[in-house]
PDB file of N, CA and C in Angstrom:
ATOM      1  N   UNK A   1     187.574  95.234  71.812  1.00 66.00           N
ATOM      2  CA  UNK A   1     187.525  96.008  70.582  1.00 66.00           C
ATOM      3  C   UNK A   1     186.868  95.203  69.455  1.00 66.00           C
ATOM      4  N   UNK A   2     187.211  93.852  69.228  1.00 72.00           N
ATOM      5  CA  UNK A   2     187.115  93.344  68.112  1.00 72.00           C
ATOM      6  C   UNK A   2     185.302  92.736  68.570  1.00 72.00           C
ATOM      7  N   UNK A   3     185.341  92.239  69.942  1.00 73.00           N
ATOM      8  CA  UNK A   3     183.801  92.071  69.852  1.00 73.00           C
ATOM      9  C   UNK A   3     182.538  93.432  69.733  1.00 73.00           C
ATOM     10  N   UNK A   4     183.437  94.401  70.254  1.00 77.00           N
ATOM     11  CA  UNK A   4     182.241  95.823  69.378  1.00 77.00           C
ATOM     12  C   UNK A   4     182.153  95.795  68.469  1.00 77.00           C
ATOM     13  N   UNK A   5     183.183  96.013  67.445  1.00 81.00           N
ATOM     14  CA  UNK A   5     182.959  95.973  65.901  1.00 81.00           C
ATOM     15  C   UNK A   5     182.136  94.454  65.711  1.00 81.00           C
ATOM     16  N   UNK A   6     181.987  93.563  65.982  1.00 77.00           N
ATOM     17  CA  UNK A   6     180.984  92.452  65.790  1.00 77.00           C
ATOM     18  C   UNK A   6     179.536  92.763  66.074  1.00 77.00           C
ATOM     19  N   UNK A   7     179.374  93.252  67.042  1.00 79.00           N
ATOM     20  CA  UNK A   7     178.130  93.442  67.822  1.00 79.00           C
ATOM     21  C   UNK A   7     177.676  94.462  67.089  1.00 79.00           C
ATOM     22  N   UNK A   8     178.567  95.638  66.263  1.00 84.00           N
ATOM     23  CA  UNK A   8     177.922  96.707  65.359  1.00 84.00           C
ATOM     24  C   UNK A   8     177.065  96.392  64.028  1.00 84.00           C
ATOM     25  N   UNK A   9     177.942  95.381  63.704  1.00 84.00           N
ATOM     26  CA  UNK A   9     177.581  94.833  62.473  1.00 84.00           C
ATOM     27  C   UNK A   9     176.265  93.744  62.733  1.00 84.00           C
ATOM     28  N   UNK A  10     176.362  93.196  63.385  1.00 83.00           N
ATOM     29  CA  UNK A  10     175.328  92.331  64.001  1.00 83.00           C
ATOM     30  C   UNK A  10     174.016  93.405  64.483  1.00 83.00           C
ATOM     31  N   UNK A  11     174.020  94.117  64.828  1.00 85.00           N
ATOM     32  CA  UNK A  11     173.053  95.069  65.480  1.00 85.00           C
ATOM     33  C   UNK A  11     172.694  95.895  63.732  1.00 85.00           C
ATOM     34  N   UNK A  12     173.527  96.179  62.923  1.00 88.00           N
ATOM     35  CA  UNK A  12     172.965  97.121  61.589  1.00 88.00           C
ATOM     36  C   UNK A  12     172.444  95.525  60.782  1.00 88.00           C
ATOM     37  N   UNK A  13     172.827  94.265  60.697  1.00 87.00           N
ATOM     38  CA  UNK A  13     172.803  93.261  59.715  1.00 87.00           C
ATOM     39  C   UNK A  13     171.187  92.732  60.593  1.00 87.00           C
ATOM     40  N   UNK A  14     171.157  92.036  61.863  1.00 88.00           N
ATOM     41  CA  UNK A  14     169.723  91.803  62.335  1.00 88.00           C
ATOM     42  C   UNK A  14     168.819  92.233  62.457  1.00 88.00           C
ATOM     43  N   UNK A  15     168.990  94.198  62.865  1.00 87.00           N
ATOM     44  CA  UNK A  15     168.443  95.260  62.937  1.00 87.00           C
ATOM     45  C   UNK A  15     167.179  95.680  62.134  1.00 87.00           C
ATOM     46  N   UNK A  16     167.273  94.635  60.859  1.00 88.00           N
ATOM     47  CA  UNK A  16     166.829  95.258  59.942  1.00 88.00           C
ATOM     48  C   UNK A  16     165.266  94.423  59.760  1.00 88.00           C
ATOM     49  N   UNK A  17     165.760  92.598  60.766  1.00 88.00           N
ATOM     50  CA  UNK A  17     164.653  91.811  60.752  1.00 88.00           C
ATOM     51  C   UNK A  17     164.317  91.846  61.851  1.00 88.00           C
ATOM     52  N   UNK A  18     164.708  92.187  62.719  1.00 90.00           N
ATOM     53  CA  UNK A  18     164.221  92.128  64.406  1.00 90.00           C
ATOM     54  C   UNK A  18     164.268  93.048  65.206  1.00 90.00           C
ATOM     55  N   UNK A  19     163.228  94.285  66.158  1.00 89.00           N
ATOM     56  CA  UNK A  19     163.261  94.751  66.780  1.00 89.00           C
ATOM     57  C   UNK A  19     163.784  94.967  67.607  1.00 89.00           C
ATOM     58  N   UNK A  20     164.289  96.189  68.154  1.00 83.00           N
ATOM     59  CA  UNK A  20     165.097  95.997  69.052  1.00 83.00           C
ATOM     60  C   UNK A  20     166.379  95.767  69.982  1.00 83.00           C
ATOM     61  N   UNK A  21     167.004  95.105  68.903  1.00 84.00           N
ATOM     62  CA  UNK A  21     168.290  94.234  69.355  1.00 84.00           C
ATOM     63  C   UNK A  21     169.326  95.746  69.624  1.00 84.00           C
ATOM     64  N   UNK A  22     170.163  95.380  71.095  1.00 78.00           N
ATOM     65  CA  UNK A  22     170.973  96.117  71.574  1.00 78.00           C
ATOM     66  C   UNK A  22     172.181  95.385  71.851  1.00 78.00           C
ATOM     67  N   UNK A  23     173.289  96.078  72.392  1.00 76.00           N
ATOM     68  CA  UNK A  23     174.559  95.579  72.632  1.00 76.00           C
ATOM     69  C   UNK A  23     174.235  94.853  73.295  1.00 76.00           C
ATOM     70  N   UNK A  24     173.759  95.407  74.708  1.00 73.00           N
ATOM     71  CA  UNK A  24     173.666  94.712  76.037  1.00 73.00           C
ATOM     72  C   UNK A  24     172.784  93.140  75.342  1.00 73.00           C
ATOM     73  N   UNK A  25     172.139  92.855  75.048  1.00 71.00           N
ATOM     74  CA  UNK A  25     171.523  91.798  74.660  1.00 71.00           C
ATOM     75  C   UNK A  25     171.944  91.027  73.950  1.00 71.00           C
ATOM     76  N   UNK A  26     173.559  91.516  72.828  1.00 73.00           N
ATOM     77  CA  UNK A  26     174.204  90.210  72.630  1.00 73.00           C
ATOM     78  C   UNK A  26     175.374  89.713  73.531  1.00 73.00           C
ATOM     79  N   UNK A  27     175.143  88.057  73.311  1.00 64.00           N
ATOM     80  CA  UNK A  27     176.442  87.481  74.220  1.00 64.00           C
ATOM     81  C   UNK A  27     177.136  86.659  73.091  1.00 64.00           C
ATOM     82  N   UNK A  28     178.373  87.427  72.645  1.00 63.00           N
ATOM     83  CA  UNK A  28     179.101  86.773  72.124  1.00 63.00           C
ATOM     84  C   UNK A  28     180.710  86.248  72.426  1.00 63.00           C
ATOM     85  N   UNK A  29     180.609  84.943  72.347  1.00 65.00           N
ATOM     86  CA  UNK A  29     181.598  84.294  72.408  1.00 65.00           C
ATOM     87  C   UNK A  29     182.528  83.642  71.227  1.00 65.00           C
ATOM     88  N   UNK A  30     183.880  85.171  71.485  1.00 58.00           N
ATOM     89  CA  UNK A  30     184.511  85.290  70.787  1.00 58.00           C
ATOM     90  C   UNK A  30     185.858  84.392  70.006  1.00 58.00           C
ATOM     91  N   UNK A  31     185.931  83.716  71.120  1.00 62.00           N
ATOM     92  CA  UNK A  31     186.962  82.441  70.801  1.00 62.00           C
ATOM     93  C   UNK A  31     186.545  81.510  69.998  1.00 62.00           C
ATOM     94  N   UNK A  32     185.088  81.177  70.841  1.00 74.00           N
ATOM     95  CA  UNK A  32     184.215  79.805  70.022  1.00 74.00           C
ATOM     96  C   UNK A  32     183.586  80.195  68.903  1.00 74.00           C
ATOM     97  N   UNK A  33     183.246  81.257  68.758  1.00 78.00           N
ATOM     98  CA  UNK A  33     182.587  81.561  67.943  1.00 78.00           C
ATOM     99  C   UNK A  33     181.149  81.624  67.524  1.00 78.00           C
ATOM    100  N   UNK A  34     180.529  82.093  69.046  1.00 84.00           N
ATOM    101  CA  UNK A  34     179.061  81.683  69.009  1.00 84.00           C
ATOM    102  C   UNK A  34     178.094  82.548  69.235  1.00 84.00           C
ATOM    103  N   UNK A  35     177.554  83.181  68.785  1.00 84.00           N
ATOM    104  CA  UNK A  35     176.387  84.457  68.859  1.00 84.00           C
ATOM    105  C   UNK A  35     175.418  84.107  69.516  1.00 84.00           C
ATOM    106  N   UNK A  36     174.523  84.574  70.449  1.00 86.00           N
ATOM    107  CA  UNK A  36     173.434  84.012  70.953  1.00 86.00           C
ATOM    108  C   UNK A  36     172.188  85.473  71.272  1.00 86.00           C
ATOM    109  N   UNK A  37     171.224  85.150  70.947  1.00 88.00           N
ATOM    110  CA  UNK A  37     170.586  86.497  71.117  1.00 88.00           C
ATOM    111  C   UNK A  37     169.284  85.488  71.286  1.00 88.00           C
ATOM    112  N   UNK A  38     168.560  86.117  72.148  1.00 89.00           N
ATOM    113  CA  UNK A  38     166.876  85.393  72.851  1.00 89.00           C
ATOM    114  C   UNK A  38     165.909  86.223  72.780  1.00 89.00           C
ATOM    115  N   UNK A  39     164.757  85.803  72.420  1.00 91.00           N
ATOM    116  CA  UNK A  39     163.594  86.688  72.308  1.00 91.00           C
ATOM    117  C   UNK A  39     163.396  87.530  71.683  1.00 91.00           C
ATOM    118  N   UNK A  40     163.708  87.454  70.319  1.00 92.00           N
ATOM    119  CA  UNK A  40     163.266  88.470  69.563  1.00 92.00           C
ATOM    120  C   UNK A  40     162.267  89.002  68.149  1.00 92.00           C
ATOM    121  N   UNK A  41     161.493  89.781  68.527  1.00 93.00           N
ATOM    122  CA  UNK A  41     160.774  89.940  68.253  1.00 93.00           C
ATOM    123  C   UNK A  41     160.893  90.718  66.212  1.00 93.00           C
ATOM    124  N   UNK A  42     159.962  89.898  65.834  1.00 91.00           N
ATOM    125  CA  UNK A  42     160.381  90.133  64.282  1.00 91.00           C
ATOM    126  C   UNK A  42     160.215  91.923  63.806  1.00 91.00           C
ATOM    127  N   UNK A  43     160.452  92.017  62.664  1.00 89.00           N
ATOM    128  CA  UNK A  43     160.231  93.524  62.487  1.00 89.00           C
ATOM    129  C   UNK A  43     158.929  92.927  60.900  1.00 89.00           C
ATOM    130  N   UNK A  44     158.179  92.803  60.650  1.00 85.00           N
ATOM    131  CA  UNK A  44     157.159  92.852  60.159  1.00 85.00           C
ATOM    132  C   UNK A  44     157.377  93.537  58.831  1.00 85.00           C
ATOM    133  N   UNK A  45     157.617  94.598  59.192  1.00 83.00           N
ATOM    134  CA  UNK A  45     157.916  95.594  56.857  1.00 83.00           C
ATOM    135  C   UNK A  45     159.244  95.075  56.738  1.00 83.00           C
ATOM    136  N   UNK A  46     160.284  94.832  57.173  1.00 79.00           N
ATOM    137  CA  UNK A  46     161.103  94.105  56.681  1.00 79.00           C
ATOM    138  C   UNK A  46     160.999  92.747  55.953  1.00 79.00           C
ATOM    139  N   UNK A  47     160.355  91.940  56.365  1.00 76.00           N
ATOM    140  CA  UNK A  47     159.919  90.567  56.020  1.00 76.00           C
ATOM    141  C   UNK A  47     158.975  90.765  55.007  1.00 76.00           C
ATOM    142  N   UNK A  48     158.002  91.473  54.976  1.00 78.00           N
ATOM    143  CA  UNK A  48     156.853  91.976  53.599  1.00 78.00           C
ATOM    144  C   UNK A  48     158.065  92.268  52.450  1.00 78.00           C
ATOM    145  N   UNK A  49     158.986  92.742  52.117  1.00 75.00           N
ATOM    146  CA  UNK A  49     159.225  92.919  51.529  1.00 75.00           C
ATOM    147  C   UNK A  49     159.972  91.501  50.557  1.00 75.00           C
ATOM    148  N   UNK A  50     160.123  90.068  51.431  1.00 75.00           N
ATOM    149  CA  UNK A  50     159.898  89.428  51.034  1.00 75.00           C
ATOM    150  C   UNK A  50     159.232  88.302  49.921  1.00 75.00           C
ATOM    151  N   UNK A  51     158.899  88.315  48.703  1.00 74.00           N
ATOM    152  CA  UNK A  51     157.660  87.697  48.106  1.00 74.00           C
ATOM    153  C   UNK A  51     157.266  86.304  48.538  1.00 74.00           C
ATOM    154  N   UNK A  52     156.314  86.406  49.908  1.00 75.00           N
ATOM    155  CA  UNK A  52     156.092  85.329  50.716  1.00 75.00           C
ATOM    156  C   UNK A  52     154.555  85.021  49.993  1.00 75.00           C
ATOM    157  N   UNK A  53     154.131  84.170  49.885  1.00 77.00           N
ATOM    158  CA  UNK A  53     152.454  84.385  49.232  1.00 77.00           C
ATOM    159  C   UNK A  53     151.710  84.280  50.980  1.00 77.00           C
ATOM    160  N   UNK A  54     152.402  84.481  51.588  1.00 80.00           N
ATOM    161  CA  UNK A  54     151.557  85.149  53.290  1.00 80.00           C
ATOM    162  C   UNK A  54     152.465  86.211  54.182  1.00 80.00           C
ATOM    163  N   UNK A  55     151.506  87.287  54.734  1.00 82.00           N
ATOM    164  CA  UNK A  55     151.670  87.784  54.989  1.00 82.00           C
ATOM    165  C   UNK A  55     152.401  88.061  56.557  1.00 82.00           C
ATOM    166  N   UNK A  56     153.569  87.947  57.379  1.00 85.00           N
ATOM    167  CA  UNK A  56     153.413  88.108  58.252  1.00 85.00           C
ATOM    168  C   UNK A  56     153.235  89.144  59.086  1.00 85.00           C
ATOM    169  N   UNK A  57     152.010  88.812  59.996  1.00 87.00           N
ATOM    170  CA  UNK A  57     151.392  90.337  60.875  1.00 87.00           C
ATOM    171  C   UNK A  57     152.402  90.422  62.374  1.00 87.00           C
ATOM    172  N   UNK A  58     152.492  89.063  62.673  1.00 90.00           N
ATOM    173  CA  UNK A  58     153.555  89.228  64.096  1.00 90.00           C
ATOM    174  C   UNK A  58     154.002  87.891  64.112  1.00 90.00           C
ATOM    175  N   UNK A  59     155.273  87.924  65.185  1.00 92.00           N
ATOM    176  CA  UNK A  59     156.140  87.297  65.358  1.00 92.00           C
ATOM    177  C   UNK A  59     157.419  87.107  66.078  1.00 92.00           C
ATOM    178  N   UNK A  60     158.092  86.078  66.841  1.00 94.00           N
ATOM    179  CA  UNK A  60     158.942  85.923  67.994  1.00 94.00           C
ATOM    180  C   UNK A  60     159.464  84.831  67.235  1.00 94.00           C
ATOM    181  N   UNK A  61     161.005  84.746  67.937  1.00 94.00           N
ATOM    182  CA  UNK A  61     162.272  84.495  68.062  1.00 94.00           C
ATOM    183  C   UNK A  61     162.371  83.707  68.924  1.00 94.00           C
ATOM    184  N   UNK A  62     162.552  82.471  70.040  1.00 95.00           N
ATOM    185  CA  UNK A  62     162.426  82.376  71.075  1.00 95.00           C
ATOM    186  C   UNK A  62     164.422  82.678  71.277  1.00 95.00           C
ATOM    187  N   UNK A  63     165.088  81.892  70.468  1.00 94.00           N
ATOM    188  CA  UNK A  63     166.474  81.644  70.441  1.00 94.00           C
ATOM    189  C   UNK A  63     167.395  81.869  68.974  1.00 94.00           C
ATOM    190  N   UNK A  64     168.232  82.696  68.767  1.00 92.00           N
ATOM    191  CA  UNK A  64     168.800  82.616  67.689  1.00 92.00           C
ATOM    192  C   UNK A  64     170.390  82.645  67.957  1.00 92.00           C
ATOM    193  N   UNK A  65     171.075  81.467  67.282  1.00 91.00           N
ATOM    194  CA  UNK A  65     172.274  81.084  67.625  1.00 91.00           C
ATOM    195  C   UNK A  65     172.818  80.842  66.370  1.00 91.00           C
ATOM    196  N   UNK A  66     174.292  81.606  66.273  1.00 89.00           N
ATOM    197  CA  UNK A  66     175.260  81.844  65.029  1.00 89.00           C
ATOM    198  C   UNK A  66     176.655  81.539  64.952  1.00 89.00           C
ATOM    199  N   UNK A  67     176.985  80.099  64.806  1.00 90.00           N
ATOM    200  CA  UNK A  67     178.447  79.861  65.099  1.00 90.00           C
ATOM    201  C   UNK A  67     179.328  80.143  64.003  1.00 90.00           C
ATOM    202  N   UNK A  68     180.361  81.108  63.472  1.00 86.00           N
ATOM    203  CA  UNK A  68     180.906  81.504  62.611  1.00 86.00           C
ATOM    204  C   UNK A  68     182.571  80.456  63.489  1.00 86.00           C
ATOM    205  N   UNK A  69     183.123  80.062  61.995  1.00 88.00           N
ATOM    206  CA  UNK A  69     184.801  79.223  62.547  1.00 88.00           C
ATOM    207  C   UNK A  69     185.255  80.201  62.210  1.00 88.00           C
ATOM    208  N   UNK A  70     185.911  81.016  63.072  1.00 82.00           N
ATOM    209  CA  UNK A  70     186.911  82.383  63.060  1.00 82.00           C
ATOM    210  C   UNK A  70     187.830  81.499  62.292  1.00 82.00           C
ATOM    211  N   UNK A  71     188.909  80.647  62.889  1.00 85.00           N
ATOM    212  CA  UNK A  71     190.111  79.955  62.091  1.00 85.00           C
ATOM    213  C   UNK A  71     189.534  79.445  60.409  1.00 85.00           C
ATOM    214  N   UNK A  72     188.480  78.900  60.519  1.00 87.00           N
ATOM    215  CA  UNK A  72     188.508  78.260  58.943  1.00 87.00           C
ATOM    216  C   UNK A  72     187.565  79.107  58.275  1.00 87.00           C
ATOM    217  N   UNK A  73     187.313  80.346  58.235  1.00 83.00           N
ATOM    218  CA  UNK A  73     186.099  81.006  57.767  1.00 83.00           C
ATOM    219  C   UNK A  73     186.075  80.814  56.075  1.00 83.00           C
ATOM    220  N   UNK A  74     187.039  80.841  55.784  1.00 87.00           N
ATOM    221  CA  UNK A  74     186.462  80.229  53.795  1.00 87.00           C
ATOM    222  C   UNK A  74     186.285  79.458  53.599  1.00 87.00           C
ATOM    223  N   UNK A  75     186.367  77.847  54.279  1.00 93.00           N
ATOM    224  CA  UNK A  75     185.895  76.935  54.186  1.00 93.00           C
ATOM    225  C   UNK A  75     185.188  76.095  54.946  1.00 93.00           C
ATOM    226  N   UNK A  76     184.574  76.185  56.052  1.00 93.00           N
ATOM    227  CA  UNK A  76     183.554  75.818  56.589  1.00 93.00           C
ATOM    228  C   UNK A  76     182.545  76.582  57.062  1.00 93.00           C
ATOM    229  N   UNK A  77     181.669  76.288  57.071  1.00 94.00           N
ATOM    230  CA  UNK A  77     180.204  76.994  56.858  1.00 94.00           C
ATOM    231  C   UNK A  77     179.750  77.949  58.389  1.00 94.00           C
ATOM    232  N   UNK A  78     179.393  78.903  57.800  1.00 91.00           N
ATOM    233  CA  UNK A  78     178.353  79.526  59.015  1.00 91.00           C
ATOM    234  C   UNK A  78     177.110  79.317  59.127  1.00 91.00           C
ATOM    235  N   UNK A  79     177.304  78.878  60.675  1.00 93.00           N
ATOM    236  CA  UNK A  79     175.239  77.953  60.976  1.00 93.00           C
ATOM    237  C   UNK A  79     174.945  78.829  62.006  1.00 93.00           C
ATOM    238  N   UNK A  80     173.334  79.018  61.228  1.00 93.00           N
ATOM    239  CA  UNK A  80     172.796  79.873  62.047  1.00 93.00           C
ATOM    240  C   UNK A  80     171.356  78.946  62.081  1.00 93.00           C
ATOM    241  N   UNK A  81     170.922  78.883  63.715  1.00 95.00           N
ATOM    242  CA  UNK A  81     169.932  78.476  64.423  1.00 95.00           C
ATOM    243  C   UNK A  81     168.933  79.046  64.930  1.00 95.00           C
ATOM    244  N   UNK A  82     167.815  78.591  64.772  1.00 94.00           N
ATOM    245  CA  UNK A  82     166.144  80.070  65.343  1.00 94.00           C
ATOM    246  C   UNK A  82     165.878  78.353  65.547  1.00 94.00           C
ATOM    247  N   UNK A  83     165.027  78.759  66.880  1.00 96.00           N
ATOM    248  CA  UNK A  83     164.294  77.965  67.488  1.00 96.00           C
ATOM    249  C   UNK A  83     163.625  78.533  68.250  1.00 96.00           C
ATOM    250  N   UNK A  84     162.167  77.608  68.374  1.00 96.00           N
ATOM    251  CA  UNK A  84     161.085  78.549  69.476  1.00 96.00           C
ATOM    252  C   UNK A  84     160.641  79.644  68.406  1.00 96.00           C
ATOM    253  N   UNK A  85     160.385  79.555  67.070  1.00 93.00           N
ATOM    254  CA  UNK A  85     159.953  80.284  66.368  1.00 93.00           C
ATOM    255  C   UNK A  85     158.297  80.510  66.188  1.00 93.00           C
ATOM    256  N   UNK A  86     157.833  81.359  66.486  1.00 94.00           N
ATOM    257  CA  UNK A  86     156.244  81.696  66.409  1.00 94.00           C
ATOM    258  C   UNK A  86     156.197  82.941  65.585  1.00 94.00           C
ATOM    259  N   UNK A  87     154.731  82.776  64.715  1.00 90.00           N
ATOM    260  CA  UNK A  87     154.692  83.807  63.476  1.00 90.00           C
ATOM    261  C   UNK A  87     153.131  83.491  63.308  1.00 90.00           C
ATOM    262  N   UNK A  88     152.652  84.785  63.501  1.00 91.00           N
ATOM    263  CA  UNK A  88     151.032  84.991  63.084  1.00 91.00           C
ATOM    264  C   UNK A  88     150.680  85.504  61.723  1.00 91.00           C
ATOM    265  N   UNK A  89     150.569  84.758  60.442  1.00 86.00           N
ATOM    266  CA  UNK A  89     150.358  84.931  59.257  1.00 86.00           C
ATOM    267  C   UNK A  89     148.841  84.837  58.475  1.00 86.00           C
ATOM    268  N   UNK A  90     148.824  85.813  57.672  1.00 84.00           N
ATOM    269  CA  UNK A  90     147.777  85.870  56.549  1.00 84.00           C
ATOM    270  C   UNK A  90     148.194  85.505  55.142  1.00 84.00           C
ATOM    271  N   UNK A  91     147.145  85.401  54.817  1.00 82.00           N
ATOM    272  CA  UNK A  91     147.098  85.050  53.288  1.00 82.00           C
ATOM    273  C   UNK A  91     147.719  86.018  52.499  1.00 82.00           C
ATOM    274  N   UNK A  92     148.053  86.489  51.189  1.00 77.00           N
ATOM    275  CA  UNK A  92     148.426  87.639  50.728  1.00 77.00           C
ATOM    276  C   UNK A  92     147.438  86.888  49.230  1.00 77.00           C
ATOM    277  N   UNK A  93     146.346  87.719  49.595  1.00 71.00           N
ATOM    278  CA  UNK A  93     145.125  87.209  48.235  1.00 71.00           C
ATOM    279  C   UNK A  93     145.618  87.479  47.094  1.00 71.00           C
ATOM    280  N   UNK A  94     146.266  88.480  46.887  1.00 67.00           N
ATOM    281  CA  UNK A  94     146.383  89.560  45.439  1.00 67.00           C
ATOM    282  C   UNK A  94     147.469  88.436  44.841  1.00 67.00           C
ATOM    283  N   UNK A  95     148.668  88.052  45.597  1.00 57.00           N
ATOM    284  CA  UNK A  95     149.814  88.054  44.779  1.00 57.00           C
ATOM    285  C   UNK A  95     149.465  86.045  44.832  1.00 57.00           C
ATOM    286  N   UNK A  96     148.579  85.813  45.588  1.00 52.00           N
ATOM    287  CA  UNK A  96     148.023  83.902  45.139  1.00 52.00           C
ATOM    288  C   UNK A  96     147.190  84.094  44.559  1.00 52.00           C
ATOM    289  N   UNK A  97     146.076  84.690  44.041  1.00 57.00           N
ATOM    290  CA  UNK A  97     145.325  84.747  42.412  1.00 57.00           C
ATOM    291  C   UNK A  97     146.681  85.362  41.580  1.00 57.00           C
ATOM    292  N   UNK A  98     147.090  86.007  41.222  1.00 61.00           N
ATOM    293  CA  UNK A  98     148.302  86.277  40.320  1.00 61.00           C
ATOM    294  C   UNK A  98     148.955  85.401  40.338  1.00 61.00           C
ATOM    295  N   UNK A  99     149.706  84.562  41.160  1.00 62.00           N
ATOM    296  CA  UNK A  99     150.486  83.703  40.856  1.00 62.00           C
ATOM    297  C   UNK A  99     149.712  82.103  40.098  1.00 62.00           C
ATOM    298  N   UNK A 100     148.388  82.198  40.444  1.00 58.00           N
ATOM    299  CA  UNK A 100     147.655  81.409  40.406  1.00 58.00           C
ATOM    300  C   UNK A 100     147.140  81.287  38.748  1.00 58.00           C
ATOM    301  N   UNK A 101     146.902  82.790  38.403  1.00 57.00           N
ATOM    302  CA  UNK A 101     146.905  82.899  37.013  1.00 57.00           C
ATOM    303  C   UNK A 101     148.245  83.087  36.194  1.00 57.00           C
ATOM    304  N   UNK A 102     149.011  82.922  36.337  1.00 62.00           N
ATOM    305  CA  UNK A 102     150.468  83.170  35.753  1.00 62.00           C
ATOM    306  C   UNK A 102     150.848  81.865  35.825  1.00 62.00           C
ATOM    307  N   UNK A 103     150.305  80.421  36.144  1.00 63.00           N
ATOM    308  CA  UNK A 103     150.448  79.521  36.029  1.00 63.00           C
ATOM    309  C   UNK A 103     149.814  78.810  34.961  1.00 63.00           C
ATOM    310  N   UNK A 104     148.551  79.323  34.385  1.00 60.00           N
ATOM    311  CA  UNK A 104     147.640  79.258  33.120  1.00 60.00           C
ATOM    312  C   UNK A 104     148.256  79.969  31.935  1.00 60.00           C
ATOM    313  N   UNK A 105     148.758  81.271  32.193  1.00 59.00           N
ATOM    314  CA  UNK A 105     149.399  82.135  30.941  1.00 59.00           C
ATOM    315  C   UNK A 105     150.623  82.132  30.353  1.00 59.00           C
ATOM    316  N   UNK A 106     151.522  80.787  30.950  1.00 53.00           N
ATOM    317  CA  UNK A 106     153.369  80.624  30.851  1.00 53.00           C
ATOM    318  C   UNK A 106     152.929  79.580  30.249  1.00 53.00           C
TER     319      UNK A 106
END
C-alpha cells in the first residue's frame, strides 16, 4: 500500500521531467529507503521552461537514485543521484544577447 502511494507521487513529481516513467519501472526499496529508476529519457518542454541560456533538444538518464531516511526525515537530507547523464544542447541566442546587454544597462 504504502509503496503505491510512493510510486504515485514519484510517477506525477518525475513525470513532469522524464518520459515515460511507469510503476513497473520503479524499484523501490522501502525499508532502506532507496528509489532507483534507469534510463530515462528527459522530457525537453519541461526543462525549457527552465531559464537555461541553452537549450536542451535531447537527452538520457543513464541511472537515477533517491535515498530518502524514512526514520530521520526532518533532519537528514534527501540525496538524489543521476549518473550516465547525456544531453544534446543549443545555444538559446535571444536570451545570451539580452542577458549580455542587461549586463551594460544595470
Amino acid at each position: 500500500m504504502f509503496e503505491n502511494v510512493v510510486r504515485d507521487i514519484l510517477i506525477k513529481k518525475l513525470g513532469k521531467y522524464f518520459k515515460g516513467i511507469s510503476k513497473e519501472e520503479i524499484n523501490v526499496g522501502m525499508i532502506r529507503g532507496d528509489i532507483e529508476l534507469n534510463n530515462l529519457e528527459l522530457n525537453e518542454e519541461a526543462l525549457s521552461a527552465i531559464p537555461f541560456p541553452i537549450e536542451i533538444r535531447s537527452g538520457c538518464v543513464g541511472h537515477l537514485k533517491i535515498s530518502i531516511p524514512w526514520l530521520n526525515l526532518g533532519n537528514a537530507p534527501i540525496i538524489i543521484e543521476l549518473s550516465k547523464v547525456v544531453c544534446i544542447v543549443n545555444p538559446r541566442l535571444n536570451q545570451a544577447v539580452n542577458n549580455y546587454i542587461s549586463l551594460f544597462l544595470c
